[in-house]
Amino acid sequence: MEHALSPSTLAELRRPRPYPAVSVLTPTHRREPDNAQDPVRLRNVVAEAKKQLETDPAVTRERRSDVFDQLDRALAEIDLAHAEDGLVIFAAPGEHQVWSLARSVPERVVLSDTFLTRNLVSAQAAERPFWVLSISADRVTLWNGGVDRVTESEAGGFPLIRSQENFDAERLQRIGDMPSTFRDEDTKRFLRDADTMMAALLREAPRRLYVTGEQAALSLWEEFGNVTRHSIPVQHGGLTHAGPEAVWQVIRPLLEADARRNTASVTRELESARGHKTFAAGVDEVWQSAREGRVRLLAVEENYRTAVRDDGDHLVPATSGDLDARDDIVDEIVERCLETGADVRFVPDGTLGDENGIAGVLRY
């Protein structure tokens, strides 16, 4: 299942497909007893997608058979034992993808000539993904980070492993020779290669980057300069060969401190916007401003969801599941704001007080 949404991946998902491009969304659950319902809901929503394909006169028999096969292949790849909060299946003639999201999605089926991406975009923004690069003289390991975990990543060609006869970084560290190791030309060349690889990855998938290592390794890393200005050094060795939990425990306090600063910054900006009359609040007002490209900063409480319908002039409250209800209007707003260059920040529930879970700072 896919997790990381890079700009190039998003562009590929958004390109037009031969009709039908099918998007199947369903909420999932991480823990018992809620996750007991997930297999049934997943089978039912895929069955609904097949039913819509069967009754759509614009879908030829050949394409219907192809997409049926892609949906079945997608189902076979899904491991609900590792489910997060939402699941998205994309299927079109000759292709399929499965995305696991750390943000809930409404249950729905969409047939179009493009895939429905707004839920992926919103989930990516909410998760605040980051990279962790752990460096040492013999190995450089990359970690993909999210809200509550890190996992080892092979993106960009990592891990990078130094193969040298009789090279033993741990032995050198024990005998006190590690500083000289990082002055060695082979070591410099090895870490310079890692620096070049990481710089290329950041161009493709830009994120906050934490770099962990012994002080000697970090000092050498700073000399290269390609990604130093984009990274946060963390003096902690031994993580190149560690498991994800050890890395998470080192990075977690930094993330929590950053989240507190982020919330305080958003609160200050919203208060300032009130005084300058560039403040918008509530789903209808923010949606109108987002459609006009006026939102500079969007603040959304982490678990805020609402169903609305469009009466022509405004969004009005609706019941989830109603025929004309828009269950993922918050994700629509997030995607639209990101497309118009807004800074989108997710904050803890309750941060926005009486603003109904969503507020914005306007450009004018």
PDB file of N, CA and C in Angstrom, residues 9-88:
ATOM      1  N   THR A   9       4.203  12.191  -8.043  1.00  0.00           N
ATOM      2  CA  THR A   9       3.180  11.145  -7.922  1.00  0.00           C
ATOM      3  C   THR A   9       1.790  11.756  -8.040  1.00  0.00           C
ATOM      4  N   LEU A  10       1.574  12.898  -7.401  1.00  0.00           N
ATOM      5  CA  LEU A  10       0.274  13.557  -7.477  1.00  0.00           C
ATOM      6  C   LEU A  10      -0.044  13.965  -8.920  1.00  0.00           C
ATOM      7  N   ALA A  11       0.939  14.498  -9.615  1.00  0.00           N
ATOM      8  CA  ALA A  11       0.719  14.884 -11.010  1.00  0.00           C
ATOM      9  C   ALA A  11       0.344  13.677 -11.858  1.00  0.00           C
ATOM     10  N   GLU A  12       0.988  12.549 -11.617  1.00  0.00           N
ATOM     11  CA  GLU A  12       0.672  11.327 -12.355  1.00  0.00           C
ATOM     12  C   GLU A  12      -0.739  10.845 -12.040  1.00  0.00           C
ATOM     13  N   LEU A  13      -1.162  10.923 -10.777  1.00  0.00           N
ATOM     14  CA  LEU A  13      -2.506  10.493 -10.405  1.00  0.00           C
ATOM     15  C   LEU A  13      -3.571  11.388 -11.042  1.00  0.00           C
ATOM     16  N   ARG A  14      -3.240  12.650 -11.248  1.00  0.00           N
ATOM     17  CA  ARG A  14      -4.231  13.605 -11.748  1.00  0.00           C
ATOM     18  C   ARG A  14      -4.362  13.613 -13.274  1.00  0.00           C
ATOM     19  N   ARG A  15      -3.467  12.951 -13.974  1.00  0.00           N
ATOM     20  CA  ARG A  15      -3.577  12.995 -15.433  1.00  0.00           C
ATOM     21  C   ARG A  15      -4.830  12.241 -15.888  1.00  0.00           C
ATOM     22  N   PRO A  16      -5.428  12.671 -17.003  1.00  0.00           N
ATOM     23  CA  PRO A  16      -6.646  12.008 -17.503  1.00  0.00           C
ATOM     24  C   PRO A  16      -6.388  10.556 -17.876  1.00  0.00           C
ATOM     25  N   ARG A  17      -7.390   9.716 -17.598  1.00  0.00           N
ATOM     26  CA  ARG A  17      -7.362   8.297 -17.944  1.00  0.00           C
ATOM     27  C   ARG A  17      -8.495   7.976 -18.923  1.00  0.00           C
ATOM     28  N   PRO A  18      -8.369   6.848 -19.630  1.00  0.00           N
ATOM     29  CA  PRO A  18      -9.526   6.370 -20.384  1.00  0.00           C
ATOM     30  C   PRO A  18     -10.659   6.053 -19.403  1.00  0.00           C
ATOM     31  N   TYR A  19     -11.850   6.510 -19.709  1.00  0.00           N
ATOM     32  CA  TYR A  19     -12.993   6.241 -18.832  1.00  0.00           C
ATOM     33  C   TYR A  19     -13.261   4.739 -18.798  1.00  0.00           C
ATOM     34  N   PRO A  20     -13.491   4.148 -17.593  1.00  0.00           N
ATOM     35  CA  PRO A  20     -13.664   4.805 -16.302  1.00  0.00           C
ATOM     36  C   PRO A  20     -12.414   4.723 -15.422  1.00  0.00           C
ATOM     37  N   ALA A  21     -12.068   5.862 -14.783  1.00  0.00           N
ATOM     38  CA  ALA A  21     -11.093   5.868 -13.698  1.00  0.00           C
ATOM     39  C   ALA A  21     -11.895   5.810 -12.403  1.00  0.00           C
ATOM     40  N   VAL A  22     -11.746   4.734 -11.657  1.00  0.00           N
ATOM     41  CA  VAL A  22     -12.592   4.479 -10.495  1.00  0.00           C
ATOM     42  C   VAL A  22     -11.831   4.815  -9.208  1.00  0.00           C
ATOM     43  N   SER A  23     -12.448   5.606  -8.354  1.00  0.00           N
ATOM     44  CA  SER A  23     -11.909   5.911  -7.028  1.00  0.00           C
ATOM     45  C   SER A  23     -12.848   5.320  -5.991  1.00  0.00           C
ATOM     46  N   VAL A  24     -12.319   4.467  -5.129  1.00  0.00           N
ATOM     47  CA  VAL A  24     -13.103   3.812  -4.081  1.00  0.00           C
ATOM     48  C   VAL A  24     -12.517   4.226  -2.738  1.00  0.00           C
ATOM     49  N   LEU A  25     -13.336   4.838  -1.886  1.00  0.00           N
ATOM     50  CA  LEU A  25     -12.879   5.318  -0.583  1.00  0.00           C
ATOM     51  C   LEU A  25     -13.666   4.645   0.523  1.00  0.00           C
ATOM     52  N   THR A  26     -12.977   4.305   1.606  1.00  0.00           N
ATOM     53  CA  THR A  26     -13.664   3.773   2.776  1.00  0.00           C
ATOM     54  C   THR A  26     -12.868   4.099   4.035  1.00  0.00           C
ATOM     55  N   PRO A  27     -13.553   4.459   5.118  1.00  0.00           N
ATOM     56  CA  PRO A  27     -12.829   4.654   6.390  1.00  0.00           C
ATOM     57  C   PRO A  27     -12.367   3.311   6.935  1.00  0.00           C
ATOM     58  N   THR A  28     -11.240   3.302   7.625  1.00  0.00           N
ATOM     59  CA  THR A  28     -10.739   2.105   8.293  1.00  0.00           C
ATOM     60  C   THR A  28     -10.375   2.460   9.729  1.00  0.00           C
ATOM     61  N   HIS A  29      -9.988   1.465  10.486  1.00  0.00           N
ATOM     62  CA  HIS A  29      -9.727   1.672  11.912  1.00  0.00           C
ATOM     63  C   HIS A  29      -8.448   0.937  12.313  1.00  0.00           C
ATOM     64  N   ARG A  30      -7.724   1.526  13.239  1.00  0.00           N
ATOM     65  CA  ARG A  30      -6.448   0.952  13.664  1.00  0.00           C
ATOM     66  C   ARG A  30      -6.604  -0.118  14.744  1.00  0.00           C
ATOM     67  N   ARG A  31      -7.683  -0.020  15.534  1.00  0.00           N
ATOM     68  CA  ARG A  31      -7.742  -0.861  16.734  1.00  0.00           C
ATOM     69  C   ARG A  31      -9.100  -1.551  16.875  1.00  0.00           C
ATOM     70  N   GLU A  32      -9.080  -2.590  17.700  1.00  0.00           N
ATOM     71  CA  GLU A  32     -10.323  -3.280  18.060  1.00  0.00           C
ATOM     72  C   GLU A  32     -11.125  -2.388  19.006  1.00  0.00           C
ATOM     73  N   PRO A  33     -12.451  -2.521  19.055  1.00  0.00           N
ATOM     74  CA  PRO A  33     -13.273  -3.426  18.238  1.00  0.00           C
ATOM     75  C   PRO A  33     -13.712  -2.813  16.920  1.00  0.00           C
ATOM     76  N   ASP A  34     -13.353  -1.516  16.680  1.00  0.00           N
ATOM     77  CA  ASP A  34     -13.859  -0.834  15.485  1.00  0.00           C
ATOM     78  C   ASP A  34     -13.387  -1.487  14.194  1.00  0.00           C
ATOM     79  N   ASN A  35     -12.166  -2.061  14.220  1.00  0.00           N
ATOM     80  CA  ASN A  35     -11.632  -2.608  12.978  1.00  0.00           C
ATOM     81  C   ASN A  35     -12.320  -3.896  12.536  1.00  0.00           C
ATOM     82  N   ALA A  36     -13.179  -4.459  13.381  1.00  0.00           N
ATOM     83  CA  ALA A  36     -13.889  -5.673  12.997  1.00  0.00           C
ATOM     84  C   ALA A  36     -14.829  -5.430  11.817  1.00  0.00           C
ATOM     85  N   GLN A  37     -15.288  -4.199  11.650  1.00  0.00           N
ATOM     86  CA  GLN A  37     -16.220  -3.881  10.566  1.00  0.00           C
ATOM     87  C   GLN A  37     -15.517  -3.603   9.243  1.00  0.00           C
ATOM     88  N   ASP A  38     -14.199  -3.405   9.271  1.00  0.00           N
ATOM     89  CA  ASP A  38     -13.490  -2.965   8.073  1.00  0.00           C
ATOM     90  C   ASP A  38     -13.561  -3.946   6.901  1.00  0.00           C
ATOM     91  N   PRO A  39     -13.350  -5.263   7.103  1.00  0.00           N
ATOM     92  CA  PRO A  39     -13.412  -6.178   5.945  1.00  0.00           C
ATOM     93  C   PRO A  39     -14.763  -6.159   5.243  1.00  0.00           C
ATOM     94  N   VAL A  40     -15.847  -6.108   6.015  1.00  0.00           N
ATOM     95  CA  VAL A  40     -17.184  -6.099   5.418  1.00  0.00           C
ATOM     96  C   VAL A  40     -17.423  -4.805   4.648  1.00  0.00           C
ATOM     97  N   ARG A  41     -17.056  -3.671   5.258  1.00  0.00           N
ATOM     98  CA  ARG A  41     -17.254  -2.386   4.586  1.00  0.00           C
ATOM     99  C   ARG A  41     -16.438  -2.312   3.305  1.00  0.00           C
ATOM    100  N   LEU A  42     -15.228  -2.840   3.346  1.00  0.00           N
ATOM    101  CA  LEU A  42     -14.375  -2.807   2.162  1.00  0.00           C
ATOM    102  C   LEU A  42     -14.969  -3.647   1.036  1.00  0.00           C
ATOM    103  N   ARG A  43     -15.410  -4.850   1.344  1.00  0.00           N
ATOM    104  CA  ARG A  43     -16.031  -5.696   0.312  1.00  0.00           C
ATOM    105  C   ARG A  43     -17.291  -5.044  -0.246  1.00  0.00           C
ATOM    106  N   ASN A  44     -18.071  -4.422   0.616  1.00  0.00           N
ATOM    107  CA  ASN A  44     -19.319  -3.805   0.170  1.00  0.00           C
ATOM    108  C   ASN A  44     -19.073  -2.611  -0.753  1.00  0.00           C
ATOM    109  N   VAL A  45     -18.091  -1.790  -0.419  1.00  0.00           N
ATOM    110  CA  VAL A  45     -17.857  -0.606  -1.239  1.00  0.00           C
ATOM    111  C   VAL A  45     -17.251  -0.998  -2.589  1.00  0.00           C
ATOM    112  N   VAL A  46     -16.425  -2.041  -2.618  1.00  0.00           N
ATOM    113  CA  VAL A  46     -15.906  -2.532  -3.902  1.00  0.00           C
ATOM    114  C   VAL A  46     -17.036  -3.148  -4.730  1.00  0.00           C
ATOM    115  N   ALA A  47     -17.943  -3.861  -4.062  1.00  0.00           N
ATOM    116  CA  ALA A  47     -19.112  -4.411  -4.760  1.00  0.00           C
ATOM    117  C   ALA A  47     -19.961  -3.298  -5.351  1.00  0.00           C
ATOM    118  N   GLU A  48     -20.094  -2.188  -4.626  1.00  0.00           N
ATOM    119  CA  GLU A  48     -20.845  -1.050  -5.138  1.00  0.00           C
ATOM    120  C   GLU A  48     -20.160  -0.459  -6.372  1.00  0.00           C
ATOM    121  N   ALA A  49     -18.829  -0.409  -6.347  1.00  0.00           N
ATOM    122  CA  ALA A  49     -18.100   0.087  -7.518  1.00  0.00           C
ATOM    123  C   ALA A  49     -18.355  -0.798  -8.730  1.00  0.00           C
ATOM    124  N   LYS A  50     -18.344  -2.106  -8.530  1.00  0.00           N
ATOM    125  CA  LYS A  50     -18.601  -3.029  -9.641  1.00  0.00           C
ATOM    126  C   LYS A  50     -20.034  -2.879 -10.150  1.00  0.00           C
ATOM    127  N   LYS A  51     -20.967  -2.655  -9.238  1.00  0.00           N
ATOM    128  CA  LYS A  51     -22.362  -2.464  -9.640  1.00  0.00           C
ATOM    129  C   LYS A  51     -22.512  -1.225 -10.512  1.00  0.00           C
ATOM    130  N   GLN A  52     -21.848  -0.139 -10.120  1.00  0.00           N
ATOM    131  CA  GLN A  52     -21.918   1.075 -10.919  1.00  0.00           C
ATOM    132  C   GLN A  52     -21.285   0.879 -12.296  1.00  0.00           C
ATOM    133  N   LEU A  53     -20.218   0.103 -12.345  1.00  0.00           N
ATOM    134  CA  LEU A  53     -19.588  -0.184 -13.634  1.00  0.00           C
ATOM    135  C   LEU A  53     -20.517  -1.002 -14.534  1.00  0.00           C
ATOM    136  N   GLU A  54     -21.231  -1.956 -13.940  1.00  0.00           N
ATOM    137  CA  GLU A  54     -22.124  -2.816 -14.707  1.00  0.00           C
ATOM    138  C   GLU A  54     -23.303  -2.050 -15.290  1.00  0.00           C
ATOM    139  N   THR A  55     -23.753  -1.035 -14.584  1.00  0.00           N
ATOM    140  CA  THR A  55     -24.947  -0.297 -15.012  1.00  0.00           C
ATOM    141  C   THR A  55     -24.632   0.964 -15.798  1.00  0.00           C
ATOM    142  N   ASP A  56     -23.355   1.266 -15.995  1.00  0.00           N
ATOM    143  CA  ASP A  56     -22.968   2.470 -16.723  1.00  0.00           C
ATOM    144  C   ASP A  56     -22.870   2.149 -18.218  1.00  0.00           C
ATOM    145  N   PRO A  57     -23.752   2.696 -19.045  1.00  0.00           N
ATOM    146  CA  PRO A  57     -23.732   2.370 -20.476  1.00  0.00           C
ATOM    147  C   PRO A  57     -22.497   2.879 -21.202  1.00  0.00           C
ATOM    148  N   ALA A  58     -21.749   3.807 -20.575  1.00  0.00           N
ATOM    149  CA  ALA A  58     -20.548   4.345 -21.222  1.00  0.00           C
ATOM    150  C   ALA A  58     -19.341   3.420 -21.059  1.00  0.00           C
ATOM    151  N   VAL A  59     -19.478   2.362 -20.246  1.00  0.00           N
ATOM    152  CA  VAL A  59     -18.369   1.444 -19.997  1.00  0.00           C
ATOM    153  C   VAL A  59     -18.535   0.214 -20.885  1.00  0.00           C
ATOM    154  N   THR A  60     -17.569  -0.014 -21.750  1.00  0.00           N
ATOM    155  CA  THR A  60     -17.637  -1.182 -22.630  1.00  0.00           C
ATOM    156  C   THR A  60     -17.382  -2.454 -21.834  1.00  0.00           C
ATOM    157  N   ARG A  61     -17.806  -3.586 -22.397  1.00  0.00           N
ATOM    158  CA  ARG A  61     -17.606  -4.867 -21.721  1.00  0.00           C
ATOM    159  C   ARG A  61     -16.124  -5.142 -21.487  1.00  0.00           C
ATOM    160  N   GLU A  62     -15.286  -4.813 -22.467  1.00  0.00           N
ATOM    161  CA  GLU A  62     -13.853  -5.071 -22.333  1.00  0.00           C
ATOM    162  C   GLU A  62     -13.252  -4.249 -21.196  1.00  0.00           C
ATOM    163  N   ARG A  63     -13.598  -2.970 -21.134  1.00  0.00           N
ATOM    164  CA  ARG A  63     -13.040  -2.125 -20.076  1.00  0.00           C
ATOM    165  C   ARG A  63     -13.611  -2.499 -18.714  1.00  0.00           C
ATOM    166  N   ARG A  64     -14.888  -2.876 -18.674  1.00  0.00           N
ATOM    167  CA  ARG A  64     -15.476  -3.296 -17.402  1.00  0.00           C
ATOM    168  C   ARG A  64     -14.745  -4.516 -16.856  1.00  0.00           C
ATOM    169  N   SER A  65     -14.454  -5.490 -17.723  1.00  0.00           N
ATOM    170  CA  SER A  65     -13.729  -6.685 -17.287  1.00  0.00           C
ATOM    171  C   SER A  65     -12.333  -6.337 -16.788  1.00  0.00           C
ATOM    172  N   ASP A  66     -11.671  -5.417 -17.491  1.00  0.00           N
ATOM    173  CA  ASP A  66     -10.328  -4.997 -17.099  1.00  0.00           C
ATOM    174  C   ASP A  66     -10.345  -4.337 -15.723  1.00  0.00           C
ATOM    175  N   VAL A  67     -11.276  -3.411 -15.510  1.00  0.00           N
ATOM    176  CA  VAL A  67     -11.318  -2.694 -14.233  1.00  0.00           C
ATOM    177  C   VAL A  67     -11.760  -3.624 -13.109  1.00  0.00           C
ATOM    178  N   PHE A  68     -12.667  -4.551 -13.376  1.00  0.00           N
ATOM    179  CA  PHE A  68     -13.024  -5.571 -12.373  1.00  0.00           C
ATOM    180  C   PHE A  68     -11.766  -6.293 -11.899  1.00  0.00           C
ATOM    181  N   ASP A  69     -10.927  -6.693 -12.873  1.00  0.00           N
ATOM    182  CA  ASP A  69      -9.698  -7.409 -12.537  1.00  0.00           C
ATOM    183  C   ASP A  69      -8.767  -6.534 -11.702  1.00  0.00           C
ATOM    184  N   GLN A  70      -8.667  -5.253 -12.041  1.00  0.00           N
ATOM    185  CA  GLN A  70      -7.812  -4.347 -11.270  1.00  0.00           C
ATOM    186  C   GLN A  70      -8.326  -4.173  -9.843  1.00  0.00           C
ATOM    187  N   LEU A  71      -9.637  -4.084  -9.673  1.00  0.00           N
ATOM    188  CA  LEU A  71     -10.214  -3.970  -8.327  1.00  0.00           C
ATOM    189  C   LEU A  71      -9.928  -5.223  -7.505  1.00  0.00           C
ATOM    190  N   ASP A  72     -10.051  -6.393  -8.132  1.00  0.00           N
ATOM    191  CA  ASP A  72      -9.771  -7.643  -7.428  1.00  0.00           C
ATOM    192  C   ASP A  72      -8.298  -7.727  -7.022  1.00  0.00           C
ATOM    193  N   ARG A  73      -7.415  -7.277  -7.904  1.00  0.00           N
ATOM    194  CA  ARG A  73      -5.985  -7.276  -7.569  1.00  0.00           C
ATOM    195  C   ARG A  73      -5.706  -6.324  -6.400  1.00  0.00           C
ATOM    196  N   ALA A  74      -6.352  -5.175  -6.415  1.00  0.00           N
ATOM    197  CA  ALA A  74      -6.172  -4.218  -5.319  1.00  0.00           C
ATOM    198  C   ALA A  74      -6.633  -4.816  -3.998  1.00  0.00           C
ATOM    199  N   LEU A  75      -7.787  -5.470  -4.015  1.00  0.00           N
ATOM    200  CA  LEU A  75      -8.288  -6.112  -2.795  1.00  0.00           C
ATOM    201  C   LEU A  75      -7.294  -7.122  -2.249  1.00  0.00           C
ATOM    202  N   ALA A  76      -6.666  -7.882  -3.136  1.00  0.00           N
ATOM    203  CA  ALA A  76      -5.724  -8.914  -2.703  1.00  0.00           C
ATOM    204  C   ALA A  76      -4.480  -8.322  -2.057  1.00  0.00           C
ATOM    205  N   GLU A  77      -4.172  -7.069  -2.369  1.00  0.00           N
ATOM    206  CA  GLU A  77      -2.967  -6.433  -1.820  1.00  0.00           C
ATOM    207  C   GLU A  77      -3.206  -5.804  -0.450  1.00  0.00           C
ATOM    208  N   ILE A  78      -4.451  -5.618  -0.070  1.00  0.00           N
ATOM    209  CA  ILE A  78      -4.765  -4.867   1.143  1.00  0.00           C
ATOM    210  C   ILE A  78      -4.593  -5.737   2.378  1.00  0.00           C
ATOM    211  N   ASP A  79      -3.844  -5.235   3.345  1.00  0.00           N
ATOM    212  CA  ASP A  79      -3.650  -5.908   4.627  1.00  0.00           C
ATOM    213  C   ASP A  79      -4.269  -5.030   5.711  1.00  0.00           C
ATOM    214  N   LEU A  80      -5.498  -5.362   6.086  1.00  0.00           N
ATOM    215  CA  LEU A  80      -6.208  -4.539   7.065  1.00  0.00           C
ATOM    216  C   LEU A  80      -5.623  -4.650   8.470  1.00  0.00           C
ATOM    217  N   ALA A  81      -4.741  -5.618   8.693  1.00  0.00           N
ATOM    218  CA  ALA A  81      -4.075  -5.711   9.994  1.00  0.00           C
ATOM    219  C   ALA A  81      -3.191  -4.493  10.241  1.00  0.00           C
ATOM    220  N   HIS A  82      -2.784  -3.822   9.163  1.00  0.00           N
ATOM    221  CA  HIS A  82      -1.951  -2.622   9.289  1.00  0.00           C
ATOM    222  C   HIS A  82      -2.706  -1.391   8.798  1.00  0.00           C
ATOM    223  N   ALA A  83      -4.024  -1.398   8.933  1.00  0.00           N
ATOM    224  CA  ALA A  83      -4.839  -0.273   8.471  1.00  0.00           C
ATOM    225  C   ALA A  83      -4.583   0.964   9.313  1.00  0.00           C
ATOM    226  N   GLU A  84      -4.798   2.117   8.676  1.00  0.00           N
ATOM    227  CA  GLU A  84      -4.730   3.390   9.382  1.00  0.00           C
ATOM    228  C   GLU A  84      -6.161   3.923   9.512  1.00  0.00           C
ATOM    229  N   ASP A  85      -6.407   5.152   9.065  1.00  0.00           N
ATOM    230  CA  ASP A  85      -7.725   5.761   9.266  1.00  0.00           C
ATOM    231  C   ASP A  85      -8.566   5.842   7.997  1.00  0.00           C
ATOM    232  N   GLY A  86      -7.954   5.618   6.859  1.00  0.00           N
ATOM    233  CA  GLY A  86      -8.692   5.669   5.608  1.00  0.00           C
ATOM    234  C   GLY A  86      -7.988   4.854   4.545  1.00  0.00           C
ATOM    235  N   LEU A  87      -8.767   4.417   3.559  1.00  0.00           N
ATOM    236  CA  LEU A  87      -8.228   3.592   2.480  1.00  0.00           C
ATOM    237  C   LEU A  87      -8.805   4.104   1.167  1.00  0.00           C
ATOM    238  N   VAL A  88      -7.934   4.234   0.160  1.00  0.00           N
ATOM    239  CA  VAL A  88      -8.354   4.679  -1.164  1.00  0.00           C
ATOM    240  C   VAL A  88      -7.830   3.697  -2.196  1.00  0.00           C
TER     241      VAL A  88
END
